[in-house]
Coordinates of C-alpha atoms in Angstrom, one line a residue:
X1 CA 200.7 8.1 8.3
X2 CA 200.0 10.4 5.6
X3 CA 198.3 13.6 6.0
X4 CA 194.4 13.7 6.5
X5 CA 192.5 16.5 6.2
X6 CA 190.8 15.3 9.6
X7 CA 193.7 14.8 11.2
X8 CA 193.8 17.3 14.5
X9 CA 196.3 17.7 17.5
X10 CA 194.6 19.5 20.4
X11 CA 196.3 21.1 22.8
X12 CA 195.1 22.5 26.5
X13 CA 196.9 25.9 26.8
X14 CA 198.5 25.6 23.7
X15 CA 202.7 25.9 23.6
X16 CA 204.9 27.9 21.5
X17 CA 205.4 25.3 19.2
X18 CA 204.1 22.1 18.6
X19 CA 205.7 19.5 15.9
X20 CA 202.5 17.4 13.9
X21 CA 203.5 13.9 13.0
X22 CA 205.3 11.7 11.8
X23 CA 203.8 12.5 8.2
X24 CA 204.6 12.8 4.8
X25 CA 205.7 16.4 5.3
X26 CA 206.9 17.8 8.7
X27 CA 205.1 21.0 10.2
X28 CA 205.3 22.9 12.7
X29 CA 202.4 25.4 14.5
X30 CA 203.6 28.5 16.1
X31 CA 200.8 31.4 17.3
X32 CA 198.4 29.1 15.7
X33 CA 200.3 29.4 12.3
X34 CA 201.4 26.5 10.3
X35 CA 205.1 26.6 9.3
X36 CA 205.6 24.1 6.9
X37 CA 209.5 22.8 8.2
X38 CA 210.1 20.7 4.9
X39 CA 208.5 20.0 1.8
X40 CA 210.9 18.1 -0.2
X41 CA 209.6 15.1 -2.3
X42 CA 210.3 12.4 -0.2
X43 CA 209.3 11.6 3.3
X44 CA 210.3 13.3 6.3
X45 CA 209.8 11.0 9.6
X46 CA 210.4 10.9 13.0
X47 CA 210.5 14.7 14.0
X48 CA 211.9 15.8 17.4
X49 CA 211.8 19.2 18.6
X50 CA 214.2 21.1 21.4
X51 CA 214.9 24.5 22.5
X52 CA 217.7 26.7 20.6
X53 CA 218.6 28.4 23.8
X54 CA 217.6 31.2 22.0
X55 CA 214.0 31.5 22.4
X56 CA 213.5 29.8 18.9
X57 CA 213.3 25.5 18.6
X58 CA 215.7 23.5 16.5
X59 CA 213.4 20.2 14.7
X60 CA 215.3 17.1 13.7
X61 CA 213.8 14.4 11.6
X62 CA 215.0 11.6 8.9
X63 CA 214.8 12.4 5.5
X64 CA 214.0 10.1 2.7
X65 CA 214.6 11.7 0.0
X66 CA 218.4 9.7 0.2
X67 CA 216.6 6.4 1.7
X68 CA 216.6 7.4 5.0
X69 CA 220.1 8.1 5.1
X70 CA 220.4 11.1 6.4
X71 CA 219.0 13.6 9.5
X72 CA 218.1 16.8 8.5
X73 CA 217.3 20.1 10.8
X74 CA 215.5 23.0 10.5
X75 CA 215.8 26.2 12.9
X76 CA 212.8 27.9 14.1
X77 CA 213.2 32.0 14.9
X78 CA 211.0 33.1 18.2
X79 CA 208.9 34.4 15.7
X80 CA 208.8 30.9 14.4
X81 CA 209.6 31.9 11.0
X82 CA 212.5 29.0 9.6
X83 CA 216.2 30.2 9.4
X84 CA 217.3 27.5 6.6
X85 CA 215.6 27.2 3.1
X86 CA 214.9 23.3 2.9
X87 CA 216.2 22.2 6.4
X88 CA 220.2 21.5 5.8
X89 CA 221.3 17.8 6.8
X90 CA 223.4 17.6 9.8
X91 CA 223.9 13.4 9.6
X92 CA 224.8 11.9 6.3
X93 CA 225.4 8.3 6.7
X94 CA 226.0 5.4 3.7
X95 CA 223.1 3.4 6.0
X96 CA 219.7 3.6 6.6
X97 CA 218.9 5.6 10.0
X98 CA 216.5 3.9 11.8
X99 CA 215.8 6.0 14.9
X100 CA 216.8 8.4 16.7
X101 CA 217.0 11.0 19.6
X102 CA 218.0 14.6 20.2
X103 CA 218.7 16.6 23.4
X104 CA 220.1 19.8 23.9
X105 CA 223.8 20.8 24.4
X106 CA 224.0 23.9 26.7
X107 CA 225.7 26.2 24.4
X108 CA 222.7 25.9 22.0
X109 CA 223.7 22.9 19.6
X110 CA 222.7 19.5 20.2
X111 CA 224.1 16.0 20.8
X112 CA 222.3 13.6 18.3
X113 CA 222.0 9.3 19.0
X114 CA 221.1 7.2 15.9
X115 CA 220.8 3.2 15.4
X116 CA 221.6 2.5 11.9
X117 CA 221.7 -0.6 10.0
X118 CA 224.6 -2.0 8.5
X119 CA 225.3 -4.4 5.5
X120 CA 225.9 -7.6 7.5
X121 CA 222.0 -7.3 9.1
X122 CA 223.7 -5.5 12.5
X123 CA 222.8 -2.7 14.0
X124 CA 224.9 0.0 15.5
X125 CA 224.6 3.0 18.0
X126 CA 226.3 6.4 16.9
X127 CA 226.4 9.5 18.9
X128 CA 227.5 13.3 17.5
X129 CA 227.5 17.0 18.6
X130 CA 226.4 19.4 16.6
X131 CA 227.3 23.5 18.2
X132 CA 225.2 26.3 17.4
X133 CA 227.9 27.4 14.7
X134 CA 227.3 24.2 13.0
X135 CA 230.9 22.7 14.0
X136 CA 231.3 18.7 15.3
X137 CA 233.2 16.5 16.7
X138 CA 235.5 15.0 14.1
X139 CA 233.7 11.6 13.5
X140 CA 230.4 10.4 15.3
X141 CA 231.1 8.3 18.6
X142 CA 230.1 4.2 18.0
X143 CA 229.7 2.2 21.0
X144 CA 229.9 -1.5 21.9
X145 CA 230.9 -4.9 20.4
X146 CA 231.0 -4.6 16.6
X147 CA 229.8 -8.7 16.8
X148 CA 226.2 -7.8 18.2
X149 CA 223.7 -5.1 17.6
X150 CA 223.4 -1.9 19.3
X151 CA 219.8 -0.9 19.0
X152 CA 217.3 1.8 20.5
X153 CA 218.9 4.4 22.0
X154 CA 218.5 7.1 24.5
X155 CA 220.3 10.4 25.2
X156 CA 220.3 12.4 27.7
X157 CA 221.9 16.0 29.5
X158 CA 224.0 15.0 32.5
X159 CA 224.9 17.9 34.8
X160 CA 227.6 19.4 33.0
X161 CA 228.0 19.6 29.6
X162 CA 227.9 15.9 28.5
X163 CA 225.3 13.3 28.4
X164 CA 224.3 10.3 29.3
X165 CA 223.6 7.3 26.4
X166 CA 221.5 4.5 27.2
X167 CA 221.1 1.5 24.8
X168 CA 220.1 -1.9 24.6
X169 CA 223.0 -4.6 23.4
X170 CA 221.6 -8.0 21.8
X171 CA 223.0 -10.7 19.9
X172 CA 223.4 -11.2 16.4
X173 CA 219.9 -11.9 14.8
X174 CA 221.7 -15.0 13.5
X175 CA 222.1 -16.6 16.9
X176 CA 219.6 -14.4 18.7
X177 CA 219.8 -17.7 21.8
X178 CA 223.2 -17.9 22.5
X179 CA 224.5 -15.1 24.3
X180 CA 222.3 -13.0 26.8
X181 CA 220.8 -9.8 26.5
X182 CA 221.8 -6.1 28.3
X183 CA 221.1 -2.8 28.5
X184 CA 224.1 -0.5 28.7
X185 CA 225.3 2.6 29.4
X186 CA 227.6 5.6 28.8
X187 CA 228.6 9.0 30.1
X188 CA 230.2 11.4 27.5
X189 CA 231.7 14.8 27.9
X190 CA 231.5 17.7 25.8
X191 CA 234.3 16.6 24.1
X192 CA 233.1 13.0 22.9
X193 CA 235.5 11.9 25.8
X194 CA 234.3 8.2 27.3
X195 CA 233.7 8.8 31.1
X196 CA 233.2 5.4 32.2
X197 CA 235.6 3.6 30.4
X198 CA 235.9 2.1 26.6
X199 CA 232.7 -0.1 27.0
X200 CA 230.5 1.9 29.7
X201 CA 228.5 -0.2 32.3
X202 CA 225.9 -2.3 32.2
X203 CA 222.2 -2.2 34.1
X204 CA 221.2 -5.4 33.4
X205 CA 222.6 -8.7 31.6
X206 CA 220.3 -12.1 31.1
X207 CA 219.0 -14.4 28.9
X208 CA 215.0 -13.0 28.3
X209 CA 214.1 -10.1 26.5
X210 CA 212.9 -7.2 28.1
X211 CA 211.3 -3.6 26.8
X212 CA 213.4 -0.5 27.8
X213 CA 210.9 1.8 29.8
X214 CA 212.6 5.1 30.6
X215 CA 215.9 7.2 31.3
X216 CA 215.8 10.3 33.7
X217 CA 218.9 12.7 34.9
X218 CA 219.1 13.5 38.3
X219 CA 221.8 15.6 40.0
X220 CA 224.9 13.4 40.0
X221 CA 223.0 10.1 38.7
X222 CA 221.5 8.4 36.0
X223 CA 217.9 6.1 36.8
X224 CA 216.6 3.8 34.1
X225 CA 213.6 1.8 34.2
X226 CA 212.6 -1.2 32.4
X227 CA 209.7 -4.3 31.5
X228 CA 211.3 -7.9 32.3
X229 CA 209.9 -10.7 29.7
X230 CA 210.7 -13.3 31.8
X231 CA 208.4 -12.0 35.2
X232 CA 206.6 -9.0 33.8
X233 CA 207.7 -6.8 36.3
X234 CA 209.5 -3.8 36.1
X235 CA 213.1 -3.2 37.5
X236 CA 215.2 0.0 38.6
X237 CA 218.6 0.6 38.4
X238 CA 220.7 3.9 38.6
X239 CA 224.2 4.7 37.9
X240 CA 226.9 7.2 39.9
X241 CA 227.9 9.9 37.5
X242 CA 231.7 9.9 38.4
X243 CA 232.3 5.7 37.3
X244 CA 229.1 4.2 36.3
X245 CA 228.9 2.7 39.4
X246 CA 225.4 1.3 41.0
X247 CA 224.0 2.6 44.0
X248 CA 222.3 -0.9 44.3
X249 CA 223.5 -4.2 43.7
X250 CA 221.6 -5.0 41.7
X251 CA 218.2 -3.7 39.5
X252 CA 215.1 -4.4 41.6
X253 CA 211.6 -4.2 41.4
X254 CA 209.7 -1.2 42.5
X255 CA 206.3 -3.1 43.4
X256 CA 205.8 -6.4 45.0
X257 CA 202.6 -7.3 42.9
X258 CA 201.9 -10.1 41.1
X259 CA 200.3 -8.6 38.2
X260 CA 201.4 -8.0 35.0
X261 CA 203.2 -4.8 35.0
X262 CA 204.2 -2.7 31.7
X263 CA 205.4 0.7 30.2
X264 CA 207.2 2.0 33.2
X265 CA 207.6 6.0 33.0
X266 CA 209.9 8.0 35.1
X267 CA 209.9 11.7 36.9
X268 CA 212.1 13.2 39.7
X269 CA 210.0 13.4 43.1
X270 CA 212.4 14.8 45.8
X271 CA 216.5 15.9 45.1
X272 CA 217.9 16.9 48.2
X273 CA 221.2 18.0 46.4
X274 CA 222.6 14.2 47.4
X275 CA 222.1 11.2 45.2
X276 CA 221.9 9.1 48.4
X277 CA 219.2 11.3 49.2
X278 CA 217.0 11.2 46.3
X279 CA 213.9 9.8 45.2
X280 CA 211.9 9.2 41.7
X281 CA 208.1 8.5 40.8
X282 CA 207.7 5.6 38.3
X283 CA 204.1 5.3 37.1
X284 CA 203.4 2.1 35.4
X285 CA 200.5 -0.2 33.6
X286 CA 199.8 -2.9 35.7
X287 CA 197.3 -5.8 34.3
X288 CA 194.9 -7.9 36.6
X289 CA 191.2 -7.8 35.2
X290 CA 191.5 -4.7 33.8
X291 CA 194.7 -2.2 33.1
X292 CA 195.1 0.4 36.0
X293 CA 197.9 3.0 36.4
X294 CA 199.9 2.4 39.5
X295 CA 202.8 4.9 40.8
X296 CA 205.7 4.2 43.3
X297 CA 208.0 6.6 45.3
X298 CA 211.3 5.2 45.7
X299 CA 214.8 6.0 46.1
X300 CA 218.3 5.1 43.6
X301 CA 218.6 2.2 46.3
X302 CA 215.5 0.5 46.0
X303 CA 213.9 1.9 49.3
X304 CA 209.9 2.0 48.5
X305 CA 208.7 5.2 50.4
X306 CA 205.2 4.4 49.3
X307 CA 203.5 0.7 50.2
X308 CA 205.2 -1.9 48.9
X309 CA 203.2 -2.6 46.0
X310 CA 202.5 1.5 45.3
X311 CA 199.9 3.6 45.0
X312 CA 196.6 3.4 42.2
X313 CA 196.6 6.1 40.1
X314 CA 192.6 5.6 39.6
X315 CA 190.5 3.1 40.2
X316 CA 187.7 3.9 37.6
X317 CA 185.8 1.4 36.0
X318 CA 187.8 0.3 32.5
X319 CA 191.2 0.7 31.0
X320 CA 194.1 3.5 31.7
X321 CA 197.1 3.1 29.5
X322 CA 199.0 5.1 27.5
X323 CA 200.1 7.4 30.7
X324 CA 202.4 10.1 30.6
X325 CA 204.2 11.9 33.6
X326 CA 205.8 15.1 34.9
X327 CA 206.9 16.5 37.7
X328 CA 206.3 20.2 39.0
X329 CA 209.3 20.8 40.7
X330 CA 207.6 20.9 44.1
X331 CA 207.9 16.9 45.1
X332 CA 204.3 17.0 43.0
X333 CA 203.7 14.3 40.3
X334 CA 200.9 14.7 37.3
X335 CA 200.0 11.9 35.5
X336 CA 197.6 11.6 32.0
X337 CA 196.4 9.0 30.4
X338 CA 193.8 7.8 28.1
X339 CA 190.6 6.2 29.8
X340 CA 187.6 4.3 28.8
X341 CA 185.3 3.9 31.8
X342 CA 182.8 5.6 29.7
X343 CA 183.3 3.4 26.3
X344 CA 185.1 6.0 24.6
X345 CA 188.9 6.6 25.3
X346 CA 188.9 10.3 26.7
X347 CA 192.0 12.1 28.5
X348 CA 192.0 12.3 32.4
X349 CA 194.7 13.6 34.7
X350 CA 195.6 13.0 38.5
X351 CA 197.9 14.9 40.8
X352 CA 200.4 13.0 43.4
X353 CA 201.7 14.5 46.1
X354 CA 205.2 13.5 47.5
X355 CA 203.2 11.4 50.5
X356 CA 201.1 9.7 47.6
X357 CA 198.0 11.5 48.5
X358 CA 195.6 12.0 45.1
X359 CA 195.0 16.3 44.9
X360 CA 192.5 16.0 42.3
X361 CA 189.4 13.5 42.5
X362 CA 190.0 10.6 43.5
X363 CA 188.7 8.6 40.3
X364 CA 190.8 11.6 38.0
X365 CA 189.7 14.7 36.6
X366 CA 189.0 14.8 32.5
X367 CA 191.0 17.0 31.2
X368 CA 188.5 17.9 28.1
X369 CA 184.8 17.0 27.5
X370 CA 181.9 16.5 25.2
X371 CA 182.2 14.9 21.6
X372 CA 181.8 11.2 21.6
X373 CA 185.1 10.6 19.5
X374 CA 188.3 9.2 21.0
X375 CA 191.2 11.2 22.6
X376 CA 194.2 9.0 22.7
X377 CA 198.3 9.4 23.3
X378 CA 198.5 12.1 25.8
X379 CA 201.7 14.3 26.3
X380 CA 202.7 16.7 29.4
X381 CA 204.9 19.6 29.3
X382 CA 205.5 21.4 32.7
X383 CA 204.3 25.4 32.3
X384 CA 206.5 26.8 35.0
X385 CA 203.9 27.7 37.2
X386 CA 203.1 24.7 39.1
X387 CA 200.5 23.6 35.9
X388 CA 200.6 21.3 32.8
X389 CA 200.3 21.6 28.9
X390 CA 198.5 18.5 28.0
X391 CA 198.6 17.8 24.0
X392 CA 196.3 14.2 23.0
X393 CA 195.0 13.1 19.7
X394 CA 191.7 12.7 18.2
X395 CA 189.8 10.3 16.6
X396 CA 187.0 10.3 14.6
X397 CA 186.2 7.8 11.9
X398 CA 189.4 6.0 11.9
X399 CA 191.1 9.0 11.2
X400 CA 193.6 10.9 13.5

């Protein structure tokens, strides 16, 4: 997407900082002041945004200006004023990067994911640490068979220093219908140590495709959620933190419906200091004559705590997709998502609580109103206080 003068991010009690794009150039707005993070002649793509543990933000994105070979980084002081002239690269590869993801390290650095694609049309999954003095570990971290591709993945803080890494494992695109399909896992320490052996564990192995939904970080446990092909439904699984091991079986459904059900998205809903204990919301799409949100309560062994088949998010007239969640650290869930009961896609939110019960009316509350042009692709960030930051686009004449 290239910048638009009528391009416009709104935001409902607007953030320190908030990172516009992906676009030509990558930008930043801090006390309603655009910082412009890079400017180089090339694109800059993808950017990702994470605190410095310093009160400033630390912005990753891939640069083009060496074919997409590289991810660059730019620092941003609390006075969001940038600390580096030009961003300085912090992954230089010989292949093109096609994705990738950032979270923080707790010393203020960051461990860094990419998929990149090789010579021999493969894929592969790397994983690196960057410290806030700029030091690394002494070669980025690959991960499993060097016959298949690695694609997609997902990082995220454990509860020590290390993360978790969560990526989906497919067969060569040359014989993409002879071997089955996974989605795998790993737990790394701070010191690129493999926690769960050389080849991690898997979720999930068969032979239909299926959509990776969500990864979330629980005390002592890892949950990841996911779309099945084959049935349309979507399946849980969660991991132990000390082997990999699974607190179930197997991965199971969290709703007993029949309907089509799609982009599963995770929060935590109660954490009684015991994964045994524990339970997670998953909002999802779910398809019948129209597309309605529908949430679930259930626990890392597949014990609904809601009805079997969940509870509607709204039950308005029209489509509700392209949700977001958070919880508020009180066993509360919010939920937003783009709704067109009226015609027009506009933003509405709902508030769970940890029985299921709706705290806000019980068809939604819109989040902002008037104009007759579209919001679309809300985001939540908690505020501390019990509320929500909501950011959504808006269109108006084709333009974002």
């Amino acid at each position: 997407m290239k910048p638009n003068a009528n391009n416009r991010i709104f935001l409902l009690l607007v953030s320190t900082f908030l990172i516009i794009g992906p676009v030509t150039h990558t930008f930043a707005r801090q006390n309603n002041t655009l910082v412009t993070i890079e400017s180089a002649k090339a694109d800059q793509v993808q950017p990702a945004i994470i605190p410095d543990g310093d009160g400033g933000a630390l912005i990753f994105w891939i640069d083009g200006r060496d074919n997409n070979q590289s991810i660059r980084a730019q620092q941003l002081a609390p006075d969001g004023s940038p600390t580096f002239t030009g961003g300085v690269a912090v992954i230089e590869r010989s292949a093109v990067i096609v994705s990738f993801d950032v979270t923080p390290a707790k010393n203020g650095g960051a461990y860094i994911t990419w998929e990149e694609q090789t010579t021999n049309r493969l894929r592969d999954v790397f994983l690196q640490r960057i410290d806030a003095d700029g030091s690394t570990w002494p070669r980025p971290l690959t991960f499993g068979a060097a016959a298949r591709n690695q694609s997609a993945p997902r990082v995220i803080n454990d509860d020590s220093e290390g993360v978790y890494l969560v990526w989906e494992d497919r067969p060569p695109v040359t014989i993409p219908t002879l071997q089955n399909l996974a989605i795998a896992a790993q737990r790394i320490d701070e010191n690129g140590s493999l926690v769960w052996g050389d080849n991690g564990r898997e979720l999930v192995r068969q032979n239909s495709d299926f959509t990776m939904g969500d990864i979330l970080s629980v005390q002592d446990a890892l949950v990841v959620v996911w779309e099945n092909a084959r049935d349309q439904r979507v399946y849980l699984r969660a991991l132990k933190d000390t082997d990999g091991s699974s607190f179930s079986d197997a991965p199971f459904e969290v709703s007993n419906t029949s309907d089509k059900m799609t982009r599963p998205r995770l929060s935590l809903a109660e954490n009684k200091n015991d994964p045994e204990n524990t339970d997670v919301f998953v909002v999802w799409q779910q398809s019948g004559n129209a597309t309605d949100l529908h949430a679930q309560k259930i626990d890392l062994s597949g014990d609904k705590k809601w009805t079997s088949n969940g509870r509607t998010v709204n039950t308005a007239a029209g489509d509700q997709i392209n949700h977001d969640i958070i919880d508020d650290g009180k066993e509360n869930l919010f939920v937003v998502w783009q709704d067109n009961r009226s015609g027009t896609f506009k933003i509405y939110a709902q508030k769970l609580n940890s029985g299921g019960s709706k705290r806000f009316a019980n068809n939604g509350l819109a989040v902002a109103n008037g104009s007759d042009a579209s919001q679309v692709n809300p985001r939540l960030v908690a505020n501390g206080d019990g509320g929500i930051y909501c950011a959504w686009e808006y269109m108006r004449n084709g333009n974002k």
